[in-house]
Short mmCIF file of C-alpha atoms in Angstrom, two decimals:
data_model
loop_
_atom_site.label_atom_id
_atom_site.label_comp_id
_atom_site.label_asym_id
_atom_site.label_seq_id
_atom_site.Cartn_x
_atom_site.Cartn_y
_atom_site.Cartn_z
CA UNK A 175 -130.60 -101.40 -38.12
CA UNK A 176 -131.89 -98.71 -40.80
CA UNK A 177 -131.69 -95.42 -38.84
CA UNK A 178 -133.64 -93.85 -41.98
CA UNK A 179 -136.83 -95.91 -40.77
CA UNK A 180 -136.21 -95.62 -37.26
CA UNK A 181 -139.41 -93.44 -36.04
CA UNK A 182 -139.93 -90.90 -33.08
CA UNK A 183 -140.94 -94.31 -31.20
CA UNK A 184 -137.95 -96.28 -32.62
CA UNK A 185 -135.93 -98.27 -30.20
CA UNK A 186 -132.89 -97.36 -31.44
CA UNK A 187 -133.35 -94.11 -31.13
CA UNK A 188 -134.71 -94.43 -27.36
CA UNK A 189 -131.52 -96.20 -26.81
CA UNK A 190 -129.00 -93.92 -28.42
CA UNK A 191 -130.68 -90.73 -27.16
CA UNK A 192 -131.07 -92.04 -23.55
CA UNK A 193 -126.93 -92.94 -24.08
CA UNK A 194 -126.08 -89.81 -25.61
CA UNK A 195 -128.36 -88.05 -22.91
CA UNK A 196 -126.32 -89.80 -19.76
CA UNK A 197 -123.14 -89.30 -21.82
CA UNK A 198 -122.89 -85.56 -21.99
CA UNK A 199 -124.59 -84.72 -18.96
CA UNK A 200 -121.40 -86.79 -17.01
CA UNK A 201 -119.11 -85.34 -19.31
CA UNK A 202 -120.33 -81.62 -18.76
CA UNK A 203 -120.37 -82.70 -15.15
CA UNK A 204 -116.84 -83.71 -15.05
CA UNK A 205 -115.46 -81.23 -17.24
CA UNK A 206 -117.18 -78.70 -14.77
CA UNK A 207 -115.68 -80.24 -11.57
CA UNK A 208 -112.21 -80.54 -13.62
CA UNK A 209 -112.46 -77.19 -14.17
CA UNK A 210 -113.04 -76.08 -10.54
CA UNK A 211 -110.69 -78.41 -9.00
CA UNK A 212 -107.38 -77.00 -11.54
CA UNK A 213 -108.67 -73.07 -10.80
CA UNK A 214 -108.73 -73.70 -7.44
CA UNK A 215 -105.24 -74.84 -7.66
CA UNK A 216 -103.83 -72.89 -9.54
CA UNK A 217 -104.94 -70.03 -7.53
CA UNK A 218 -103.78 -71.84 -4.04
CA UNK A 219 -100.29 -72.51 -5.89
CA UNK A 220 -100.48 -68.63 -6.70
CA UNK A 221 -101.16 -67.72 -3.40
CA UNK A 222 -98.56 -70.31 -2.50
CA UNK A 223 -96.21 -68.28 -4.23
CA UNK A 224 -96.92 -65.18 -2.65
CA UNK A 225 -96.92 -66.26 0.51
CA UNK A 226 -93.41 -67.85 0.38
CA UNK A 227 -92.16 -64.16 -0.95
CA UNK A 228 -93.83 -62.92 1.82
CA UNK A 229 -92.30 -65.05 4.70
CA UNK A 230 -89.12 -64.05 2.99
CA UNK A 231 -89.72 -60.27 2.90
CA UNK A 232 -90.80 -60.81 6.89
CA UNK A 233 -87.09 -62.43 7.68
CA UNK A 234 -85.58 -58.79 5.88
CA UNK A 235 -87.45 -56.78 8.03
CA UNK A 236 -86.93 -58.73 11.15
CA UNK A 237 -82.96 -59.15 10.20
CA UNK A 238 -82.51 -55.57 8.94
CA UNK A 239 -84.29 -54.23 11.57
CA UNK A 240 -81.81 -55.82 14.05
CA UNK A 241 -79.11 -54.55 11.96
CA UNK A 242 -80.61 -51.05 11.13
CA UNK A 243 -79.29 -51.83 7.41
CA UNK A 244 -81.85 -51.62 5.01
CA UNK A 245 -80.40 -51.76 1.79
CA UNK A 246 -80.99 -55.55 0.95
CA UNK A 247 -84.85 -55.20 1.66
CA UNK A 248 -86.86 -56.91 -0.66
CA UNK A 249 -83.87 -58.92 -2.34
CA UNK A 250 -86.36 -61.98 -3.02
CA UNK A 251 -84.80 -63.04 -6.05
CA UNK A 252 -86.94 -62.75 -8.51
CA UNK A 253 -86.31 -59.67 -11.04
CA UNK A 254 -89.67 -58.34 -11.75
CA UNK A 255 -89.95 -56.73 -7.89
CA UNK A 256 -87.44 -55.08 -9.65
CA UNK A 257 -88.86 -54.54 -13.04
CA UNK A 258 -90.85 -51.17 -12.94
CA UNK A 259 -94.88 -51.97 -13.16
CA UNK A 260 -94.16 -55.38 -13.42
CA UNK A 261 -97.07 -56.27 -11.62
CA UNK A 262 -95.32 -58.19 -9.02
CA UNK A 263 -94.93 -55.90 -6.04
CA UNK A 264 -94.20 -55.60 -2.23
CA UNK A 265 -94.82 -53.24 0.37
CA UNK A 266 -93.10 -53.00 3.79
CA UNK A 267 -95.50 -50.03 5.98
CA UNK A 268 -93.99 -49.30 9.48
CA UNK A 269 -96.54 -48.37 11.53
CA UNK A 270 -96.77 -46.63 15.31
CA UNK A 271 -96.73 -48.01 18.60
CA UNK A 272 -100.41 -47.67 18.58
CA UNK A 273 -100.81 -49.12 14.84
CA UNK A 274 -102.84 -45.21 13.79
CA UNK A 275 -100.38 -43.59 11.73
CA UNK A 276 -97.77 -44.74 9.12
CA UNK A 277 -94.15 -43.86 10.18
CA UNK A 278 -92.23 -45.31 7.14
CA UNK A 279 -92.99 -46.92 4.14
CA UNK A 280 -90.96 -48.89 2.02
CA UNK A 281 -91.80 -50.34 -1.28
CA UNK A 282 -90.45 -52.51 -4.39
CA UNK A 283 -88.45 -50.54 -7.25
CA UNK A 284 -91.46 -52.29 -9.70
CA UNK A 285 -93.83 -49.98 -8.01
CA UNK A 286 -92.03 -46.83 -9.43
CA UNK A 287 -92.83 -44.58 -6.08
CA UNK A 288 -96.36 -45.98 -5.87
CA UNK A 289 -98.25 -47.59 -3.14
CA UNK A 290 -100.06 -50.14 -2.30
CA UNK A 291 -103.82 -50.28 -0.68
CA UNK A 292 -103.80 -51.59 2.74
CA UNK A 293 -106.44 -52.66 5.15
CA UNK A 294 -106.22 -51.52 9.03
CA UNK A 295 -104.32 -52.29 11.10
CA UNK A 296 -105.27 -51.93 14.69
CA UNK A 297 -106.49 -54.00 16.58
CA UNK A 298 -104.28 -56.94 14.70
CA UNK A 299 -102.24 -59.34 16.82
CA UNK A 300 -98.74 -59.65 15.85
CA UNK A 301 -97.70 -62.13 13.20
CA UNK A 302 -101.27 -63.16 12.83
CA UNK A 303 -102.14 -64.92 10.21
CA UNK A 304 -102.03 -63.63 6.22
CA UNK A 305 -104.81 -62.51 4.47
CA UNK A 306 -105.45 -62.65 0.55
CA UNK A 307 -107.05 -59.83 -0.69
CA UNK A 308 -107.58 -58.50 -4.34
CA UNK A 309 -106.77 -55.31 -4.95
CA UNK A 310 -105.74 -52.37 -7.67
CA UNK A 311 -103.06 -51.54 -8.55
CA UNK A 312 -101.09 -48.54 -9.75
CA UNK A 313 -101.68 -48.87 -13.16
CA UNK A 314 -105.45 -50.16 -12.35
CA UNK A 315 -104.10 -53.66 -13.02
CA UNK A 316 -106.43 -56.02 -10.18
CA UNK A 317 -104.01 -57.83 -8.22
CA UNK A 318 -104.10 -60.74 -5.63
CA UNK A 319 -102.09 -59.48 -2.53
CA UNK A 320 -101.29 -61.14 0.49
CA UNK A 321 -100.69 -59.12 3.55
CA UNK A 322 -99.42 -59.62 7.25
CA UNK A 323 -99.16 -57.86 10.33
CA UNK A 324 -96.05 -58.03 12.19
CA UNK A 325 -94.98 -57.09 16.10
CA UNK A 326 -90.84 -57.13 16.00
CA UNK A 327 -90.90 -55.61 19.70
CA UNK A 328 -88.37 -52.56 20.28
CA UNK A 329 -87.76 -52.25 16.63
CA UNK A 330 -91.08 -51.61 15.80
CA UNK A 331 -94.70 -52.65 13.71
CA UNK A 332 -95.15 -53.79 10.54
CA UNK A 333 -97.65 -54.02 7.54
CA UNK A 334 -96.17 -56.78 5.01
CA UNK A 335 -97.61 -57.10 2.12
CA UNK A 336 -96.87 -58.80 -1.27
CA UNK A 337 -99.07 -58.76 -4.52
CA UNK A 338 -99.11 -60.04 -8.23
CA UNK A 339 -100.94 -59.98 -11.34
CA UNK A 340 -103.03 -63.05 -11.55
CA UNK A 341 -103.02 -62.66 -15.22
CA UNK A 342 -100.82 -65.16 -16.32
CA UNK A 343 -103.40 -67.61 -13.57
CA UNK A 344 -106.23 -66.60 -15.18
CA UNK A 345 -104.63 -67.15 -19.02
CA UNK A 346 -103.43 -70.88 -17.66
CA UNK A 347 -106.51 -71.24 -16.66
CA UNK A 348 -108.48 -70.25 -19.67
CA UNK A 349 -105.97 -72.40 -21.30
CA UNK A 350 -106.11 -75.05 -19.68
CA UNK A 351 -110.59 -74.47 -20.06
CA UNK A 352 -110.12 -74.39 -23.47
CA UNK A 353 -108.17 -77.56 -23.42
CA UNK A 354 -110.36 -79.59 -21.59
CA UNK A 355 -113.64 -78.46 -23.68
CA UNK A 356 -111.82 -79.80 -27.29
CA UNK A 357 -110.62 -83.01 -25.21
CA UNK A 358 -114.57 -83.93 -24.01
CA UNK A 359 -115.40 -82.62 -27.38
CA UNK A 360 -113.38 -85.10 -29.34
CA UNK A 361 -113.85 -87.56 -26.05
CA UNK A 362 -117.97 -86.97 -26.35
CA UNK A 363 -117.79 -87.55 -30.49
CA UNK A 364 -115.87 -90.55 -29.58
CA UNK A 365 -118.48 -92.05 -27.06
CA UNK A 366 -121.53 -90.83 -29.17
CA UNK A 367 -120.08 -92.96 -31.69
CA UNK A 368 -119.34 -96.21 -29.47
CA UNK A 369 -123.22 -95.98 -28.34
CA UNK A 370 -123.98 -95.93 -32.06
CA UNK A 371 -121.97 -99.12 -32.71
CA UNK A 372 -123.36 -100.18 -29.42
CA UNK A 373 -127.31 -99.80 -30.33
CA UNK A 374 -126.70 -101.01 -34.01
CA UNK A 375 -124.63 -104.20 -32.61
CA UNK A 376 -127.55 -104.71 -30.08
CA UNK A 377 -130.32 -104.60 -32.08
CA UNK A 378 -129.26 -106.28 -34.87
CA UNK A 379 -130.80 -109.35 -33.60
CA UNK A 380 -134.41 -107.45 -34.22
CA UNK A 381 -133.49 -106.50 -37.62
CA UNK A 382 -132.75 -109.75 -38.21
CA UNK A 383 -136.39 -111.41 -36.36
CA UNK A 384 -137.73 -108.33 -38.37
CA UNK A 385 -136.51 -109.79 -42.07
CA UNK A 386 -137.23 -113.31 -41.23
CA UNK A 387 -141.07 -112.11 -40.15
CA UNK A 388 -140.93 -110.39 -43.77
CA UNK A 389 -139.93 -113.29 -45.43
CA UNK A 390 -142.44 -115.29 -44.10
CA UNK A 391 -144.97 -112.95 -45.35
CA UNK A 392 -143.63 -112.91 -48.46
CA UNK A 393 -143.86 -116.36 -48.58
CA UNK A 394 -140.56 -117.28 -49.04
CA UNK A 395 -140.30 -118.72 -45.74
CA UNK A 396 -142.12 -121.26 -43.38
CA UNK A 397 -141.00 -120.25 -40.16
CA UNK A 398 -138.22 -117.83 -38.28
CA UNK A 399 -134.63 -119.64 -38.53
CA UNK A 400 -131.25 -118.51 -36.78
CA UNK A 401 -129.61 -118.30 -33.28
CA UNK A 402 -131.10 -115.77 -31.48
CA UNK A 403 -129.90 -114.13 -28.42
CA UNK A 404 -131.76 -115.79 -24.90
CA UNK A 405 -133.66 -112.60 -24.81
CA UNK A 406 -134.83 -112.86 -28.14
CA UNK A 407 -134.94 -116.44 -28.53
CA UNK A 408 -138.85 -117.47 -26.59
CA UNK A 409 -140.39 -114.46 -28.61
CA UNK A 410 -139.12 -116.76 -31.85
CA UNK A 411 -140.36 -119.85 -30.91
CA UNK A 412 -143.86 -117.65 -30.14
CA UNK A 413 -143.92 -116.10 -33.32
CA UNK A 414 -142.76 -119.81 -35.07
CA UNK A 415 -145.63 -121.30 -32.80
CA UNK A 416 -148.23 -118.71 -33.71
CA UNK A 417 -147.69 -119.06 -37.23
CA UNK A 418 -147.86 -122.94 -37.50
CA UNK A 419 -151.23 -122.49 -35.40
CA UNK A 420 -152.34 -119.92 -38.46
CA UNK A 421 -151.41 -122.51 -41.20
CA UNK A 422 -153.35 -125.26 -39.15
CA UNK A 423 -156.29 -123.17 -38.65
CA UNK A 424 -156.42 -122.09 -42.04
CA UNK A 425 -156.19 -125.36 -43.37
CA UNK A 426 -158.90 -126.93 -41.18
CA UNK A 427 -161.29 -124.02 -42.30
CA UNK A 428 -160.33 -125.05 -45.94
CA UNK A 429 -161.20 -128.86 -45.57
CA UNK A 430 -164.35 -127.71 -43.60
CA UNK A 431 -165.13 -125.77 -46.08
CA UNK A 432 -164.69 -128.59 -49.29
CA UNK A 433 -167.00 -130.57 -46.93
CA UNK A 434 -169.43 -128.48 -46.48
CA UNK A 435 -169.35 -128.65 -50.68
CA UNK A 436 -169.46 -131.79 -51.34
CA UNK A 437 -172.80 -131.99 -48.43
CA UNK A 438 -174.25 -129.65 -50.33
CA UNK A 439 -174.25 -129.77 -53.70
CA UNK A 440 -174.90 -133.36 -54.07
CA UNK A 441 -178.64 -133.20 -52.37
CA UNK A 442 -178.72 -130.43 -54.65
CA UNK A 443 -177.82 -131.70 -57.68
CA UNK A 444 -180.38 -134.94 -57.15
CA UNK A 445 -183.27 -132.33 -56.64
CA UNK A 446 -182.35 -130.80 -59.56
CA UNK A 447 -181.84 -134.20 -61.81
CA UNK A 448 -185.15 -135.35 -60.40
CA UNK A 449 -186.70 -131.66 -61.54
CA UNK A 450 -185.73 -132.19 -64.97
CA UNK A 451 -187.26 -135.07 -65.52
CA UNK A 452 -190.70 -133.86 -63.99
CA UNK A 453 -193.13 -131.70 -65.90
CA UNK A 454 -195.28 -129.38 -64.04
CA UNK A 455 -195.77 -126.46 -62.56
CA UNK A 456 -193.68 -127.79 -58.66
CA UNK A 457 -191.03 -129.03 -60.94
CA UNK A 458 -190.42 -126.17 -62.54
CA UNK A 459 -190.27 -124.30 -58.96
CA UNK A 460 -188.09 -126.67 -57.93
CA UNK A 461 -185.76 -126.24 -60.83
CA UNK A 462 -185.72 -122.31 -60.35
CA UNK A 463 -185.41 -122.81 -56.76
CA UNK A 464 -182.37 -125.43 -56.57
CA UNK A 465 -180.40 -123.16 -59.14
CA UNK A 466 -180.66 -120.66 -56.98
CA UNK A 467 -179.56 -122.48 -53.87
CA UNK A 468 -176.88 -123.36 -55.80
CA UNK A 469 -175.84 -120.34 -56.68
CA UNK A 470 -176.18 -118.82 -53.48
CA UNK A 471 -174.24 -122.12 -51.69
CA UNK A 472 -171.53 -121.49 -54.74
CA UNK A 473 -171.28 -117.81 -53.92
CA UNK A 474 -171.01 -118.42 -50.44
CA UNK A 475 -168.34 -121.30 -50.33
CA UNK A 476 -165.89 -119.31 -52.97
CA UNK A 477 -166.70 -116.50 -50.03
CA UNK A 478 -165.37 -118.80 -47.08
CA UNK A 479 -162.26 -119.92 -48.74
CA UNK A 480 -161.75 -116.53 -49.87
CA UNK A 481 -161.74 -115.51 -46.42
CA UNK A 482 -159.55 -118.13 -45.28
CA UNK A 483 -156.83 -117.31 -47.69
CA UNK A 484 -156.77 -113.88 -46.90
CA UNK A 485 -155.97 -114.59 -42.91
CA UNK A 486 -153.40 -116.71 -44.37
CA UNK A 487 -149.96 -115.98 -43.16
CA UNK A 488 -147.43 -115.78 -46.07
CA UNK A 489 -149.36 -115.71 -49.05
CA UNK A 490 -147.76 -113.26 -51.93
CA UNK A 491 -148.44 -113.26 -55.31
CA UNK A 492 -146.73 -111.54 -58.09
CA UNK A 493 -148.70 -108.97 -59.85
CA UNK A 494 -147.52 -109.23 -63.60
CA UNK A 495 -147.45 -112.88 -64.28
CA UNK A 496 -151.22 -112.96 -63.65
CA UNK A 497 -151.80 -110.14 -65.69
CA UNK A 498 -150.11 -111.47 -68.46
CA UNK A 499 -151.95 -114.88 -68.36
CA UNK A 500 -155.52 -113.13 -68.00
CA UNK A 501 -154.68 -110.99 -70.90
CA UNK A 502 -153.66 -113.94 -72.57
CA UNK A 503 -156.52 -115.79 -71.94
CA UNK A 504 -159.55 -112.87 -73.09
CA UNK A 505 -157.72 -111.75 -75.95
CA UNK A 506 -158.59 -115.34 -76.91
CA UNK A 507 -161.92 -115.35 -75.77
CA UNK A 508 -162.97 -112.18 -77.53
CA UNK A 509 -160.75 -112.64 -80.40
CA UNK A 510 -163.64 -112.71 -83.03
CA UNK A 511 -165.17 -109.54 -81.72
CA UNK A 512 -161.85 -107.78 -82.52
CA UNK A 513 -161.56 -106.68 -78.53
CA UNK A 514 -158.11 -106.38 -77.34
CA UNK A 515 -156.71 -106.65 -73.86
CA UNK A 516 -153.44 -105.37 -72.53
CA UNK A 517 -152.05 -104.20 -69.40
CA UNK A 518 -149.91 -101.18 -67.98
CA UNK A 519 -148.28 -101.94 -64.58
CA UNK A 520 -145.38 -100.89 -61.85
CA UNK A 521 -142.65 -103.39 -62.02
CA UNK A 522 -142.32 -105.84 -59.08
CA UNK A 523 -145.77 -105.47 -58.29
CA UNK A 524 -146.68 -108.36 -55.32
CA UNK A 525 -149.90 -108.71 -54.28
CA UNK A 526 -150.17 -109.96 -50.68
CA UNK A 527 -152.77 -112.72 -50.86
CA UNK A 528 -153.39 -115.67 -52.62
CA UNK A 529 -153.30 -116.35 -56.08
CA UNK A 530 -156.47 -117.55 -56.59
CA UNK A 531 -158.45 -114.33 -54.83
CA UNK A 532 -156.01 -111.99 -57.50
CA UNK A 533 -156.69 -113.97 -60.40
CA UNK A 534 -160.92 -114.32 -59.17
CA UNK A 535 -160.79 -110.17 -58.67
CA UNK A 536 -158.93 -109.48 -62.24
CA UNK A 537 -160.87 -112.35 -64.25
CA UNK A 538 -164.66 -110.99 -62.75
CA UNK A 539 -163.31 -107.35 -63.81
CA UNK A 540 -161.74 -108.62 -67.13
CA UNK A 541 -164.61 -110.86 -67.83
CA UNK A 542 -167.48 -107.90 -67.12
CA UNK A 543 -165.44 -105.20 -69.03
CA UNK A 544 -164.74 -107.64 -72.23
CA UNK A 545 -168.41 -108.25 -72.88
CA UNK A 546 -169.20 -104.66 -73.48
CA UNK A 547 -166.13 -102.99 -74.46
CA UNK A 548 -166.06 -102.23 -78.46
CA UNK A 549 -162.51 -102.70 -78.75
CA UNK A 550 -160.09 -102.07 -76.31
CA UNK A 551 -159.88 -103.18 -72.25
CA UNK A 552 -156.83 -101.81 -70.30
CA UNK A 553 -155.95 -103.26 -67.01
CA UNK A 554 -153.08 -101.09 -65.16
CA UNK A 555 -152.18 -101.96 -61.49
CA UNK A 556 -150.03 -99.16 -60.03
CA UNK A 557 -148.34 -98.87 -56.02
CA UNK A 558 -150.29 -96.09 -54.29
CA UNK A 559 -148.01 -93.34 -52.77
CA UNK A 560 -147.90 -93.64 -48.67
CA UNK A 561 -149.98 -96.08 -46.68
CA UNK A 562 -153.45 -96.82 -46.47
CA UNK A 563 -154.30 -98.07 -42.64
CA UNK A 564 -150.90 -98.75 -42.14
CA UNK A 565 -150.60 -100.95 -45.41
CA UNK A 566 -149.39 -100.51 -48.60
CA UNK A 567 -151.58 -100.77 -51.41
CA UNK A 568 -152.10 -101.71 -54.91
CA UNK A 569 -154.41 -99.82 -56.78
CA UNK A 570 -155.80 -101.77 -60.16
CA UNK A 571 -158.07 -100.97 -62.64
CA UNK A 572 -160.01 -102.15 -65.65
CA UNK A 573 -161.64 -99.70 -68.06
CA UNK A 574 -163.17 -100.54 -70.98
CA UNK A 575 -164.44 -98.45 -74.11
CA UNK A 576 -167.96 -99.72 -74.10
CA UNK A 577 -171.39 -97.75 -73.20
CA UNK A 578 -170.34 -97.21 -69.22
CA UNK A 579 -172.79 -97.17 -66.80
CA UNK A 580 -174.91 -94.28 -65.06
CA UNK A 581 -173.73 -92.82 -61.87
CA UNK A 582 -177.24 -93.96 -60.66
CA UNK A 583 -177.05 -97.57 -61.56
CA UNK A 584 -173.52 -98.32 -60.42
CA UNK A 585 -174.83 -99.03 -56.21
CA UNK A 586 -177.27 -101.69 -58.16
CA UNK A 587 -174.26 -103.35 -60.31
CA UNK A 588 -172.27 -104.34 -56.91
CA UNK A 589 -175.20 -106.01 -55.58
CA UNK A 590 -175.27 -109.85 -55.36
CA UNK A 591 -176.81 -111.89 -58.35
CA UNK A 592 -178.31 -108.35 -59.97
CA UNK A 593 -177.86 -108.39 -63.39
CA UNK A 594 -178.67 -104.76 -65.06
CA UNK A 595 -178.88 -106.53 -68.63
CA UNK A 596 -180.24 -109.74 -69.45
CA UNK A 597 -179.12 -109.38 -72.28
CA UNK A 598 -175.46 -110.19 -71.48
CA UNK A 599 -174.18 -113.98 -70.32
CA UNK A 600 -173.86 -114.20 -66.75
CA UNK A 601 -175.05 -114.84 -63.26
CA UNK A 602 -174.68 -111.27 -61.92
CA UNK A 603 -172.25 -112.16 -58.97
CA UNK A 604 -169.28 -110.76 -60.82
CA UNK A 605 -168.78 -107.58 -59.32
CA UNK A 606 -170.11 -109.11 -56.13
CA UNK A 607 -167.41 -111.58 -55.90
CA UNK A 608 -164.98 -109.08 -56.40
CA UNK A 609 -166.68 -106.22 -53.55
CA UNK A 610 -166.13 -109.49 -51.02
CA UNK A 611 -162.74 -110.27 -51.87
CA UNK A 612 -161.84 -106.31 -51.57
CA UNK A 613 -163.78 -106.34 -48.17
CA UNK A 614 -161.95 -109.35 -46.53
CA UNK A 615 -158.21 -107.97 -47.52
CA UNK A 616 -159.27 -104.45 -46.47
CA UNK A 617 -159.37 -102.99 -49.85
CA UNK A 618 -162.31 -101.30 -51.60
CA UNK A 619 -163.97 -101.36 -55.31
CA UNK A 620 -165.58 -97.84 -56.96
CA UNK A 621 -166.48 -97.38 -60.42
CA UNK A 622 -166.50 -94.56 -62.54
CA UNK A 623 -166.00 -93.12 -66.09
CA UNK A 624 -163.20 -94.15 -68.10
CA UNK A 625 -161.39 -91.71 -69.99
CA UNK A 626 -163.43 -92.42 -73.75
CA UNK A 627 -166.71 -92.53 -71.73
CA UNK A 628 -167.03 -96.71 -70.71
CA UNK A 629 -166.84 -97.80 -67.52
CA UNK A 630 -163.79 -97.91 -65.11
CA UNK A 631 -163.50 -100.55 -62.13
CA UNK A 632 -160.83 -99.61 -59.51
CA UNK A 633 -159.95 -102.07 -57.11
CA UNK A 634 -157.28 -101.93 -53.89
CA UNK A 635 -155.50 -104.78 -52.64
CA UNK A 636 -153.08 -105.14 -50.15
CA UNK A 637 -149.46 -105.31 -51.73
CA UNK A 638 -146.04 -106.27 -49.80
CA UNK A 639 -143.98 -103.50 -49.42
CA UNK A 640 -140.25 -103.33 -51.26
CA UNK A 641 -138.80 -102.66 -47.75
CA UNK A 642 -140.50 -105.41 -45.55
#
């Protein structure tokens, strides 16, 4: 599958951007909830933490109070309640019988005779349950503190409280964010890149129905060969189906048509055998009349098989091998009037249509421009740039170096059978022919001045394109 011609409508692309679409969104999802789910735990283990150093700090108080010795309070084991601003800090607040004013206060050597904030504590039931607050410290450090209210009878009330810097959370944290955004980075990449394989691998079954439709139009095929996937597979046999029905209707028109001929012409030609042998004024009407019938029967018949061939699926015909015969051929014919012919064309030029129509449209042109040239007739055939109606297109031209034509004249030289000098062989259905062929493969004829003043034919045809 060529991504470079895969168009805002493409398949591919609908596939791929409806995969990469569900692909990040559950990846942002999940790295979202992943993040959640780890800060919430890594704050619970936090408070975790805390709250085991602050069931310990409640056994001091309760044991030292008992004792009355107070000089082991706090001893928690861990060195930074005795580091000074450490950031890890506890507070022991004895309050009064009636929990309104603070009797003693004792406090962690980290907190270097500071204090810590603490809610209020009436009201509170004894050893109810811990609270997590956050809170400022000393230093203006925010800190997550855990505090409890304690009822130790005779020996008093209590305010426990224990708090820490959450710094080193948050930095895991952010670590641990940062982590998981370069892992669905890489993990996205990764995925964007298996639905790439993915679309390519999937579709290559069109690309390959696509070719073998091209190569039938080329020609160089009858019908679609290949194992196809059961999705693809009844579209095939259509397509194989539809084009054997083409080839059978266009060769039924075709035989029609040679019938139709041979009906026609032979009454014809005995009306005109028995004309010429009759004098008079009828058998000369007859004679005028049964050319003319013939003629316009000729004119019309070369019309329907044109027609025929140009709904024809499959016909291509290479550009400069007719050229070169044609030129061949006039240089020849207008040999003793010293007029040359010679061509100027894009190579690998291939006209899609039938040999016959290209060779009819350049031998009318060739034929028309070599009686009046005076001594040179170019034919050039170059690709036109883009698309015309969705097609590409060849554009060819004849000029010759002869008298030209008037702008005025040139809607009466297309017409059928008018001849603008009778001075000049021919039936005057040259240019006619060739309007008709144009017209039935969608291309168009103009004329106009060529570049030393004669007369220039331009002609588009239908061409098959390099990347079909």
């Amino acid at each position: 599958m060529d991504w470079r011609l895969a168009g805002r409508d493409s398949l591919a692309r609908r596939l791929f951007a409806s995969a990469a679409t569900l692909t990040l969104a559950i990846l942002l999802v999940s790295g979202l909830v992943l993040s959640a789910l780890h800060s919430n735990y890594a704050v619970r283990t936090f408070d975790d933490q805390l709250d085991i150093y602050m069931k310990a700090l409640i056994a001091d108080v309760a044991v030292n109070s008992d004792s009355g010795d107070r000089s082991t309070l706090g001893d928690l084991g861990e060195p930074r309640f005795r580091t000074p601003l450490s950031g890890w800090y506890w507070q022991v607040t004895k309050l009064s019988p009636d929990n309104s004013q603070t009797v003693d206060v004792q406090v962690s050597p980290s907190l270097f005779a500071g204090r810590l904030p603490h809610g209020d504590a009436s009201g509170k039931q004894p050893f109810a349950r811990a609270r997590t607050v956050v809170a400022t410290g000393v230093d203006d450090r925010p800190l997550r503190m855990v505090e409890s209210y304690i009822d130790i009878g005779e020996q008093g009330r209590y305010l426990v409280a224990v708090a820490a810097d959450p710094t080193e959370v948050n930095d895991e944290v952010r670590s641990f964010n940062w982590a998981l955004v370069v892992t669905f980075g890489v993990l996205a990449l990764a995925l964007l890149g298996s639905a790439t394989l993915q679309v390519r691998f999937g579709l290559r079954p069109v690309g390959q129905l696509r070719r073998a439709l091209a190569a039938i139009r080329r020609g160089e095929a009858d019908r679609i060969e290949g194992h196809f996937p059961t999705e693809i597979a009844p579209l095939t046999e259509e397509l194989n189906q539809l084009v054997s029905t083409n080839r059978e209707i266009v060769e039924r028109a075709r035989t029609q048509v040679g019938n139709l001929a041979h009906a026609l012409k032979t009454p014809l030609s005995v009306l005109m055998n028995e004309a010429e042998t009759a004098k008079g004024p009828l058998a000369a009407k007859v004679r005028e009349q049964s050319a003319l019938m013939n003629d316009q029967v000729q004119h019309y018949l070369d019309r329907a098989r044109a027609a025929t061939r140009a709904v024809a699926i499959g016909a291509s015909t290479p550009v400069e091998p007719v050229l070169t015969r044609l030129v061949r051929a006039f240089s020849r014919i207008h040999a003793e009037r010293g007029v040359t012919f010679r061509f100027e064309a894009d190579p690998g030029l291939t006209f899609r249509g039938e040999r016959q129509d290209l060779e009819e449209v350049l031998g009318n042109l060739a034929d028309n421009a070599g009686k009046w040239a005076r001594r040179e007739v170019v034919i050039s055939a170059r690709r036109l740039p883009g698309q015309v109606g969705g097609r590409s297109m060849i554009a060819f031209a004849v000029v010759d170096d002869g008298p030209g034509l008037p702008p005025e004249m040139r809607g009466e030289a297309v017409q059928r059978g008018r001849r603008l000098d009778e001075s000049k062989p021919g039936s005057g259905l040259g240019l006619s022919i060739v309007q008709d062929i144009a017209t039935m493969y969608a291309g168009t004829l103009s004329l106009g001045d060529g570049p030393g003043g004669g007369l220039a034919v331009s002609v588009t045809l239908p061409a098959i394109d390099d990347k079909a």
